[in-house]
Tab-separated table of C-alpha atoms in Angstrom:
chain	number	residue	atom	x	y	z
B	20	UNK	CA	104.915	138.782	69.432
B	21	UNK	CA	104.792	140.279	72.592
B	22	UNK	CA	104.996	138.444	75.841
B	23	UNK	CA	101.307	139.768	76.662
B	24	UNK	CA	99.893	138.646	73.384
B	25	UNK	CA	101.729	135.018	74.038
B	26	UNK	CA	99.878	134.643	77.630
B	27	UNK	CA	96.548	135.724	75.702
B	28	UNK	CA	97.001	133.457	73.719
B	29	UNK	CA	97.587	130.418	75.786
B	30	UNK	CA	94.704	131.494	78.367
B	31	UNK	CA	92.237	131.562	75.527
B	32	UNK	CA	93.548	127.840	74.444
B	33	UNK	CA	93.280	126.800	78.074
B	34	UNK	CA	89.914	127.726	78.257
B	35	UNK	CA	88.898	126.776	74.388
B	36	UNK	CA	90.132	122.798	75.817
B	37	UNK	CA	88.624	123.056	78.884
B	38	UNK	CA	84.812	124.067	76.995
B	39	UNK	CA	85.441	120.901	75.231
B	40	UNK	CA	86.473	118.704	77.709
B	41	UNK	CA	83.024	119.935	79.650
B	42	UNK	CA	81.277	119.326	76.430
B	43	UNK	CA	82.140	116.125	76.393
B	44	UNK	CA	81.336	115.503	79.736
B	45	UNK	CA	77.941	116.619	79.202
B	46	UNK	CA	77.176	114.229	76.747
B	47	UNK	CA	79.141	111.257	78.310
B	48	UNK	CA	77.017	111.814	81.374
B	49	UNK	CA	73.676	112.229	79.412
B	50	UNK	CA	71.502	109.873	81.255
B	51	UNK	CA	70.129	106.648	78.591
B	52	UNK	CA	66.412	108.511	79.482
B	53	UNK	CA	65.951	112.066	79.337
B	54	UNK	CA	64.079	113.155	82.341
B	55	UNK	CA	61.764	115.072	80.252
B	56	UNK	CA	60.695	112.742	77.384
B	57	UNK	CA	58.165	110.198	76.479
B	58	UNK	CA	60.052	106.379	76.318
B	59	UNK	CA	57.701	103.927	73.731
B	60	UNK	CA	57.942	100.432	74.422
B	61	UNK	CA	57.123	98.979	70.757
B	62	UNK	CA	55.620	95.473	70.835
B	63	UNK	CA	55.345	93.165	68.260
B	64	UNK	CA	51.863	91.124	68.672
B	65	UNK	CA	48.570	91.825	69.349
B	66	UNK	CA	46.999	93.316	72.414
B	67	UNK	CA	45.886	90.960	75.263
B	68	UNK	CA	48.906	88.100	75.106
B	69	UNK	CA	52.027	87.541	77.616
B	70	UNK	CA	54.873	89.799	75.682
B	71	UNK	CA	51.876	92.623	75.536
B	72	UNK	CA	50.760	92.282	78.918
B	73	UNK	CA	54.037	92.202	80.690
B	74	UNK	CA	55.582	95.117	78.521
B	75	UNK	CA	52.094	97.189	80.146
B	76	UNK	CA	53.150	95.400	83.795
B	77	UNK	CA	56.917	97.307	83.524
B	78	UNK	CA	55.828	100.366	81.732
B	79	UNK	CA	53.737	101.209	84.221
B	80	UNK	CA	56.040	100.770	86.983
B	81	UNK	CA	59.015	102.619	85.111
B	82	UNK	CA	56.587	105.613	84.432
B	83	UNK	CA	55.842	105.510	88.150
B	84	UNK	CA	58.957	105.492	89.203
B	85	UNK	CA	60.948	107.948	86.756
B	86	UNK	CA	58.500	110.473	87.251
B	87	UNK	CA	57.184	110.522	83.209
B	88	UNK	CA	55.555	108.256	80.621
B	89	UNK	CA	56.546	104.952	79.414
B	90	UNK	CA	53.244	104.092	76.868
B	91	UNK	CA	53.212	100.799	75.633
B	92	UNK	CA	52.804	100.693	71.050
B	93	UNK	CA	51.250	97.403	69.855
B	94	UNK	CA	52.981	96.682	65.899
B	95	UNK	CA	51.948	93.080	65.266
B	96	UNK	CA	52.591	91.061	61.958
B	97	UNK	CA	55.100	88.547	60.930
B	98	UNK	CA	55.669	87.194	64.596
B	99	UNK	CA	57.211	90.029	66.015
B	100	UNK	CA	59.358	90.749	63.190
B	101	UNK	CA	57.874	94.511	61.863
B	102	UNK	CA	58.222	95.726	65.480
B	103	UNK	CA	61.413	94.810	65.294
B	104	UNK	CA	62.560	96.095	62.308
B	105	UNK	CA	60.548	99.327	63.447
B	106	UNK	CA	62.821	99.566	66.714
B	107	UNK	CA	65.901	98.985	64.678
B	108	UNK	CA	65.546	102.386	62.661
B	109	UNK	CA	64.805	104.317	65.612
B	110	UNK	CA	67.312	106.781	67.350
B	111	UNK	CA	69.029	104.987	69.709
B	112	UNK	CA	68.056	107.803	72.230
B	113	UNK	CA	65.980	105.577	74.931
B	114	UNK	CA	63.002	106.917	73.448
B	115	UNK	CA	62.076	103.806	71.718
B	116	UNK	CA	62.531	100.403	72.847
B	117	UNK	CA	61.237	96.990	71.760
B	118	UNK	CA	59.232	94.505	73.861
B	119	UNK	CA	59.430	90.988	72.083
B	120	UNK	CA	59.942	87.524	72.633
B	121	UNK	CA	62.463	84.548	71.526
B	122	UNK	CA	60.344	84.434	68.265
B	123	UNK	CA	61.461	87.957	66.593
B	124	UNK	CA	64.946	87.499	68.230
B	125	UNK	CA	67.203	84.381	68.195
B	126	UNK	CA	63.898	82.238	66.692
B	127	UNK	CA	64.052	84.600	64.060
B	128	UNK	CA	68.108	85.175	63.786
B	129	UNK	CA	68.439	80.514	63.741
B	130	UNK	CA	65.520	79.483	61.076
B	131	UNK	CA	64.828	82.521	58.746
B	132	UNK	CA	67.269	82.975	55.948
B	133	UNK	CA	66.082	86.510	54.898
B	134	UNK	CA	64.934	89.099	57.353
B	135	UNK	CA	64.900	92.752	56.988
B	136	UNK	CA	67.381	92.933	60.021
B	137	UNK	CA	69.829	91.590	61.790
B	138	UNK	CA	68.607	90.241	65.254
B	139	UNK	CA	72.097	90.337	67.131
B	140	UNK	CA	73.686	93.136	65.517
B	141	UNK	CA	70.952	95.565	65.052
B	142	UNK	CA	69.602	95.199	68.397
B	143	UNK	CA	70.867	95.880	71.628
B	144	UNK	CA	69.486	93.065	74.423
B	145	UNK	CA	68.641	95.369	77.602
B	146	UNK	CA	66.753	93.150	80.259
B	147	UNK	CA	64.399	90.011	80.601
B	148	UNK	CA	61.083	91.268	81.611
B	149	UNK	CA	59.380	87.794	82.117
B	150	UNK	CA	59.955	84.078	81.820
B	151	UNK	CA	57.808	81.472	81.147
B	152	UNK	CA	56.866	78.551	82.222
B	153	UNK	CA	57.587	75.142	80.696
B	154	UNK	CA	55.209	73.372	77.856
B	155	UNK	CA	52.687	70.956	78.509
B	156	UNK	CA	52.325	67.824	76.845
B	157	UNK	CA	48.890	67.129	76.160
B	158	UNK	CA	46.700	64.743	74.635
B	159	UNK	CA	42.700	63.996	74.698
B	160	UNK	CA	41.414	62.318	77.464
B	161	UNK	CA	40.199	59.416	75.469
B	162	UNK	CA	43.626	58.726	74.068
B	163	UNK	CA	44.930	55.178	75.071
B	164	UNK	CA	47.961	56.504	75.915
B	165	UNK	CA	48.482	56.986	79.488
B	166	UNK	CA	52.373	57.997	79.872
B	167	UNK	CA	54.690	59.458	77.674
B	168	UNK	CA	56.361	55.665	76.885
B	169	UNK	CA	53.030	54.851	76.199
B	170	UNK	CA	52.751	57.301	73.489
B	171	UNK	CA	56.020	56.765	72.019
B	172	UNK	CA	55.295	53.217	71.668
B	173	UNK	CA	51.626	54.060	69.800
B	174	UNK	CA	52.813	57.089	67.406
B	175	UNK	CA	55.534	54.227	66.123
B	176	UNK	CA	52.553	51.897	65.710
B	177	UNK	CA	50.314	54.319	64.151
B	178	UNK	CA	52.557	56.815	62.193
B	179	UNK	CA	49.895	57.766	59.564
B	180	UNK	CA	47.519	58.430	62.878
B	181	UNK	CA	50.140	60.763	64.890
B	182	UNK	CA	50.448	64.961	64.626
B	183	UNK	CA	50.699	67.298	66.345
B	184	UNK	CA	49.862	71.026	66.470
B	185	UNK	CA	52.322	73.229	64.680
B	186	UNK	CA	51.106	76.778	65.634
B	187	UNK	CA	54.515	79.061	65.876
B	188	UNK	CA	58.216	77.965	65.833
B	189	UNK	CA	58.527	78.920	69.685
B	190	UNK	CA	56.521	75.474	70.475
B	191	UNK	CA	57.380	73.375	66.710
B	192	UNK	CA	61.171	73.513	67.806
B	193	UNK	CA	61.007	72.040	71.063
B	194	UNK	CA	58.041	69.915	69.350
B	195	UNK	CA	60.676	68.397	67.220
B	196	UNK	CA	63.500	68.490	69.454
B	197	UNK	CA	61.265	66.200	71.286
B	198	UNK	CA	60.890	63.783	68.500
B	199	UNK	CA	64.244	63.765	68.003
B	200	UNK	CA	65.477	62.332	71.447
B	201	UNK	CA	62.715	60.068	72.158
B	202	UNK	CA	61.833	58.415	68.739
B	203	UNK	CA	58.217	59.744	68.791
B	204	UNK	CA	56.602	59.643	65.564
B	205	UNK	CA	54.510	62.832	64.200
B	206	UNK	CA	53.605	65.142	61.410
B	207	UNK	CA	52.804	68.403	61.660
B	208	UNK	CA	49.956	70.330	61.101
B	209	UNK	CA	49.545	74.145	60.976
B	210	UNK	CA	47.588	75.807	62.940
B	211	UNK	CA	46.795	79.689	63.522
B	212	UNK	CA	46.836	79.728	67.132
B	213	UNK	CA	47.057	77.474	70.015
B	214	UNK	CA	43.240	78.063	71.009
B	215	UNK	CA	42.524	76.392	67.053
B	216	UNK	CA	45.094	73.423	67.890
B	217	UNK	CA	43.526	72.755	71.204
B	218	UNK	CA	39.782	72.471	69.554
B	219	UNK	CA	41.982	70.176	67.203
B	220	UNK	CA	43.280	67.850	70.129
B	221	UNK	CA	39.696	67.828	71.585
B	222	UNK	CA	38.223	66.503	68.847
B	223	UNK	CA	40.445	64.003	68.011
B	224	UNK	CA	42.125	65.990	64.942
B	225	UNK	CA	45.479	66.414	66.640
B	226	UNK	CA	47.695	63.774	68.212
B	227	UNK	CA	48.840	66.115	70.642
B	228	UNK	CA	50.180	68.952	71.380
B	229	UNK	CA	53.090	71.104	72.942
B	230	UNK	CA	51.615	73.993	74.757
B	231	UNK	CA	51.845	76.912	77.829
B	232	UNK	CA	50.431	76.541	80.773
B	233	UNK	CA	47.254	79.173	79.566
B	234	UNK	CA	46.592	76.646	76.703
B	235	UNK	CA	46.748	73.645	78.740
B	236	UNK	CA	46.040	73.319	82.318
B	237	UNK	CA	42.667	74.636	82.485
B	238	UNK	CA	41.896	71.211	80.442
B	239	UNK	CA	43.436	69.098	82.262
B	240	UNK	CA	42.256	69.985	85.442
B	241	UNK	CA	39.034	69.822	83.578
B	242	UNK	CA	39.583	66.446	82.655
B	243	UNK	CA	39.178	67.205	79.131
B	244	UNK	CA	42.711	66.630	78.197
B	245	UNK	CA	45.631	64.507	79.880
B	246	UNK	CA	49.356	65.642	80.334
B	247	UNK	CA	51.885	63.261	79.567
B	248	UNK	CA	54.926	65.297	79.881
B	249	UNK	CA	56.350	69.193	80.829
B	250	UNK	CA	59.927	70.620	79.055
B	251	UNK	CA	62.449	71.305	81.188
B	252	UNK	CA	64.360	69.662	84.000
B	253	UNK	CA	61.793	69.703	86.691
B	254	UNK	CA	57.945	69.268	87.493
B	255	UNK	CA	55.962	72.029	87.513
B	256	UNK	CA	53.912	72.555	91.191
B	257	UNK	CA	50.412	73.154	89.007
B	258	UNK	CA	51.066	69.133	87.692
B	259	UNK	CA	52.888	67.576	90.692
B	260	UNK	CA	52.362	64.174	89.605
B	261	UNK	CA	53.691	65.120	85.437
B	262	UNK	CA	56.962	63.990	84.813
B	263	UNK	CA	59.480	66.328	83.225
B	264	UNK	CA	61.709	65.659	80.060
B	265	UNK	CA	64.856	65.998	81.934
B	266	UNK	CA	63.779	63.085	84.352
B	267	UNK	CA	62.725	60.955	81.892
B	268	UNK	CA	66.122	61.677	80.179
B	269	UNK	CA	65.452	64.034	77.929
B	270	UNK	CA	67.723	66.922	79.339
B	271	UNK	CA	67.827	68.716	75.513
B	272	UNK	CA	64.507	68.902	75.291
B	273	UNK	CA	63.568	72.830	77.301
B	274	UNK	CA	61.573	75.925	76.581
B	275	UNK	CA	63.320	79.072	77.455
B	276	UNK	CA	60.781	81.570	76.456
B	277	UNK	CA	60.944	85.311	77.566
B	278	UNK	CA	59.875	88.281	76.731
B	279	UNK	CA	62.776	90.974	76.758
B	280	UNK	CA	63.510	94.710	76.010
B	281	UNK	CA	65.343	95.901	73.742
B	282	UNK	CA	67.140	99.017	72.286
B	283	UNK	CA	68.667	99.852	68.697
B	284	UNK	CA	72.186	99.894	67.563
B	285	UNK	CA	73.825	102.227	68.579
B	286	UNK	CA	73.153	102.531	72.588
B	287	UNK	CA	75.743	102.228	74.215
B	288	UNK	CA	76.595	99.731	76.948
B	289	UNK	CA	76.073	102.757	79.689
B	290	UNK	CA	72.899	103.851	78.543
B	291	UNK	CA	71.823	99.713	78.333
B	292	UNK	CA	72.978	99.215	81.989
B	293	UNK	CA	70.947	102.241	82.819
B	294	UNK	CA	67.745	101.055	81.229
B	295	UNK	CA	68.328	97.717	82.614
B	296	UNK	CA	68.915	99.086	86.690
B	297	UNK	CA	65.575	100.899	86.394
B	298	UNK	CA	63.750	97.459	84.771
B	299	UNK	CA	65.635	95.403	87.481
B	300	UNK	CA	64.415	97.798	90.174
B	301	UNK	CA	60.681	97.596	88.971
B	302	UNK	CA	60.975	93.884	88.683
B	303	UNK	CA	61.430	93.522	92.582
B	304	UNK	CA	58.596	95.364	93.410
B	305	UNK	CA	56.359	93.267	94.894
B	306	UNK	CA	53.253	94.647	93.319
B	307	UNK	CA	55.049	94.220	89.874
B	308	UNK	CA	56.109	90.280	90.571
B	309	UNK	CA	52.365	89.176	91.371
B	310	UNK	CA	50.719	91.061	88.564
B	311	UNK	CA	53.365	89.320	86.237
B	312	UNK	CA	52.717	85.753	88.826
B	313	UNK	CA	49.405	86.643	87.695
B	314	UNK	CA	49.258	86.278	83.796
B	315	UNK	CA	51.641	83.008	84.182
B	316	UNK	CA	55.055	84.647	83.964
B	317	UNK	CA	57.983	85.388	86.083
B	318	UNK	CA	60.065	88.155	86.748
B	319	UNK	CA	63.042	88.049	84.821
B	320	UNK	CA	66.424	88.038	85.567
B	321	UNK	CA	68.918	88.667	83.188
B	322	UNK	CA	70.463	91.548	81.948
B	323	UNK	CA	72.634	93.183	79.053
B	324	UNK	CA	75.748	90.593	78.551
B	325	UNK	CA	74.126	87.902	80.618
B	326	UNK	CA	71.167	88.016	78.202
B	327	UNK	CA	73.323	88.824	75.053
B	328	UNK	CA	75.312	85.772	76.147
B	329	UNK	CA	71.648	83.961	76.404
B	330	UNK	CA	70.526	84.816	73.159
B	331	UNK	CA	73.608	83.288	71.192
B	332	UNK	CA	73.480	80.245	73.077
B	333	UNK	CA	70.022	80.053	71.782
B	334	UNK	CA	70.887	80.412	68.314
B	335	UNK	CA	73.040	78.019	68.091
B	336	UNK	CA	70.384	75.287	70.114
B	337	UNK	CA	67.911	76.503	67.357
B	338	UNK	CA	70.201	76.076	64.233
B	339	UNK	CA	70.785	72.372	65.966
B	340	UNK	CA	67.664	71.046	66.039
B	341	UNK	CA	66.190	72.822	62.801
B	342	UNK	CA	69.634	70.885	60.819
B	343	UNK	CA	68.890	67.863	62.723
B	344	UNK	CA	65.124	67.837	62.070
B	345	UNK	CA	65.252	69.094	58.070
B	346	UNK	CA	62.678	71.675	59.246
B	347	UNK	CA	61.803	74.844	56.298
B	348	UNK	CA	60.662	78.083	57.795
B	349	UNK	CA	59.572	80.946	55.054
């Protein structure tokens, strides 16, 4: 071979390795979000509620922001579970992502023995959009209870008289968890939706109940209803004078509720950090934090591990109290 042919040879290897090397720079430095595409943010419940409304709140400011659309899909059923099964089968391009709470995601992973996914390992945790505030204790106004002692003390003297208002696992868990510090004494009762188990508490059908803060303070400031206790560690400014379970010594028993984006299996931990930098952007816009201040929520703060991290903690609280309390979830 001649020496020519050799150097021919070599250049047109050099240059073959250097076509892939930009090749694979291309597509390492393919941005999570195509600058030209439309990104769906699939939600799993109904129009008009908090994990609906705050996935509109971002969406809005991302499409502002990246110069294209962000539309908002409403899949409801099964608490937030076929939106997330929908997400998990999607390309895990940035062109579909999932907007859903605690109840389709470590709820779901801690009390359901068979779901059509996995909720850690098919789904990538992106951002926190929006936190909630704690629950409400309430009861009716014409309950003789006055304080949460005082309530205690009367479910163990009237246990065939004492429920409360099972409406979703996201308020039965902490419900229980409750019960399971303090001694109080209840049964549960099903109910469809926390505006059915309030009509229960006002007329006298339901103990109690466990509750957010668009549920429950419009009644007690009415004076229909009286709180007896908020989850968490502190009081809450809208019920100065409530205490909180962590003051009366009940540190276990919180309610940390979100609503979160997700992406499927698959994205990588670059295109996640991306997709989080341009949520945690929108989410210190002022205009973004008081449209989310106004439907109850706050901006959230976590993102990729710190929420992975989150979610497993979460889990494992769940699996805890569900063990502890012999609760069955189908």
């Amino acid at each position: 071979m001649s020496a020519a042919l050799t150097m021919e040879k070599g250049i047109m290897m050099t240059f073959k390795r250097m076509l892939q090397c930009l090749a694979f720079l291309c597509v390492a430095s393919t941005p999570a979000l195509a600058q030209d595409s439309t990104t769906r943010l699939i939600v799993g419940y109904a129009p008009g509620g908090g994990n609906d409304l705050s996935a509109r709140i971002i969406a809005e400011a991302l499409g502002k922001s990246a110069g294209r659309p962000f539309i908002v899909e409403n899949k409801p059923g099964a608490s937030g579970q076929l939106a997330a099964e929908f997400v998990t089968r999607a390309k895990p391009d940035g062109g579909t992502l999932l907007a859903t709470g605690n109840s389709a995601i470590s709820m779901a992973a801690a009390i359901y023995p068979k779901l059509n996914y996995d909720p850690i390992k098919d789904l990538v945790p992106v951002a926190i959009i929006a936190d909630y505030p704690q629950l409400v204790m309430i009861v009716a106004a014409g309950h003789p209870a006055r304080t949460f002692a005082e309530f205690v003390s009367w479910s163990k003297a009237n246990p065939e008289k004492s429920n409360y208002a099972a409406v979703a696992p996201a308020y039965t868990i902490p419900t229980e968890q409750l019960k399971l510090v303090s001694g109080l004494q209840a049964q549960a009762i099903s109910y469809k939706s926390s505006s059915e188990a309030l009509v229960g508490v006002l007329n006298g059908q339901i103990s109690f109940l466990l509750g957010d803060h668009n549920t429950t303070l419009s009644t007690v400031s009415s004076g229909q209803t009286r709180a007896l206790l908020v989850t968490g560690a502190d009081r809450i400014a809208a019920l100065p004078e409530i205490p909180s379970a962590g003051e009366l010594g009940y540190s276990e028993v919180s309610s940390s509720l979100w609503t979160g984006i997700f992406a499927p299996k698959g994205t990588t931990p670059e295109q996640a950090q991306e997709i989080a930098g341009l949520i945690s952007d929108a989410l210190k816009e002022q205009s973004v934090q008081e449209k989310l201040h106004t439907i109850g929520v706050k901006p959230g703060k976590l993102v990729t591990g710190e929420f992975g991290a989150q979610i497993v903690r979460e889990v494992a609280g769940v699996r805890a109290v569900v063990k502890a309390a012999g609760l069955k979830f189908e």
